[in-house]
Amino acid sequence: MQDLQLFMSIFFVMFVCYWQAHKATMSRFRSEVPALQ
């Protein structure tokens, strides 16, 4: 079961990093294109 824990932790970290990058990109995109708000 240790492999599953390792996989889940890595997946969670990658998901959090992706979510942070996604939020930053969306906020920058909204600031560049105010018509979409």
Tab-separated table of C-alpha atoms in Angstrom:
chain	number	residue	atom	x	y	z
A	1	MET	CA	0.000	0.000	0.000
A	2	GLN	CA	2.989	2.315	0.310
A	3	ASP	CA	3.193	2.707	-3.452
A	4	LEU	CA	-0.414	3.890	-3.530
A	5	GLN	CA	0.290	6.459	-0.814
A	6	LEU	CA	3.330	7.713	-2.723
A	7	PHE	CA	1.338	7.950	-5.947
A	8	MET	CA	-1.498	9.808	-4.232
A	9	SER	CA	0.841	12.303	-2.578
A	10	ILE	CA	2.644	13.014	-5.861
A	11	PHE	CA	-0.679	13.356	-7.674
A	12	PHE	CA	-1.973	15.735	-5.007
A	13	VAL	CA	1.133	17.938	-5.193
A	14	MET	CA	0.948	18.060	-8.990
A	15	PHE	CA	-2.758	18.917	-8.827
A	16	VAL	CA	-2.150	21.753	-6.365
A	17	CYS	CA	0.666	23.168	-8.513
A	18	TYR	CA	-1.548	22.932	-11.600
A	19	TRP	CA	-4.425	24.652	-9.787
A	20	GLN	CA	-2.182	27.509	-8.638
A	21	ALA	CA	-0.843	28.011	-12.169
A	22	HIS	CA	-4.367	27.831	-13.587
A	23	LYS	CA	-5.666	30.494	-11.199
A	24	ALA	CA	-2.710	32.774	-11.948
A	25	THR	CA	-3.216	32.363	-15.696
A	26	MET	CA	-6.940	33.029	-15.467
A	27	SER	CA	-6.486	36.173	-13.365
A	28	ARG	CA	-3.847	37.477	-15.787
A	29	PHE	CA	-6.107	36.643	-18.749
A	30	ARG	CA	-9.036	38.467	-17.135
A	31	SER	CA	-6.904	41.529	-16.443
A	32	GLU	CA	-5.791	41.567	-20.092
A	33	VAL	CA	-9.296	41.029	-21.474
A	34	PRO	CA	-11.763	43.045	-19.355
A	35	ALA	CA	-14.629	42.414	-21.798
A	36	LEU	CA	-14.970	38.817	-20.587
A	37	GLN	CA	-15.816	39.729	-17.016
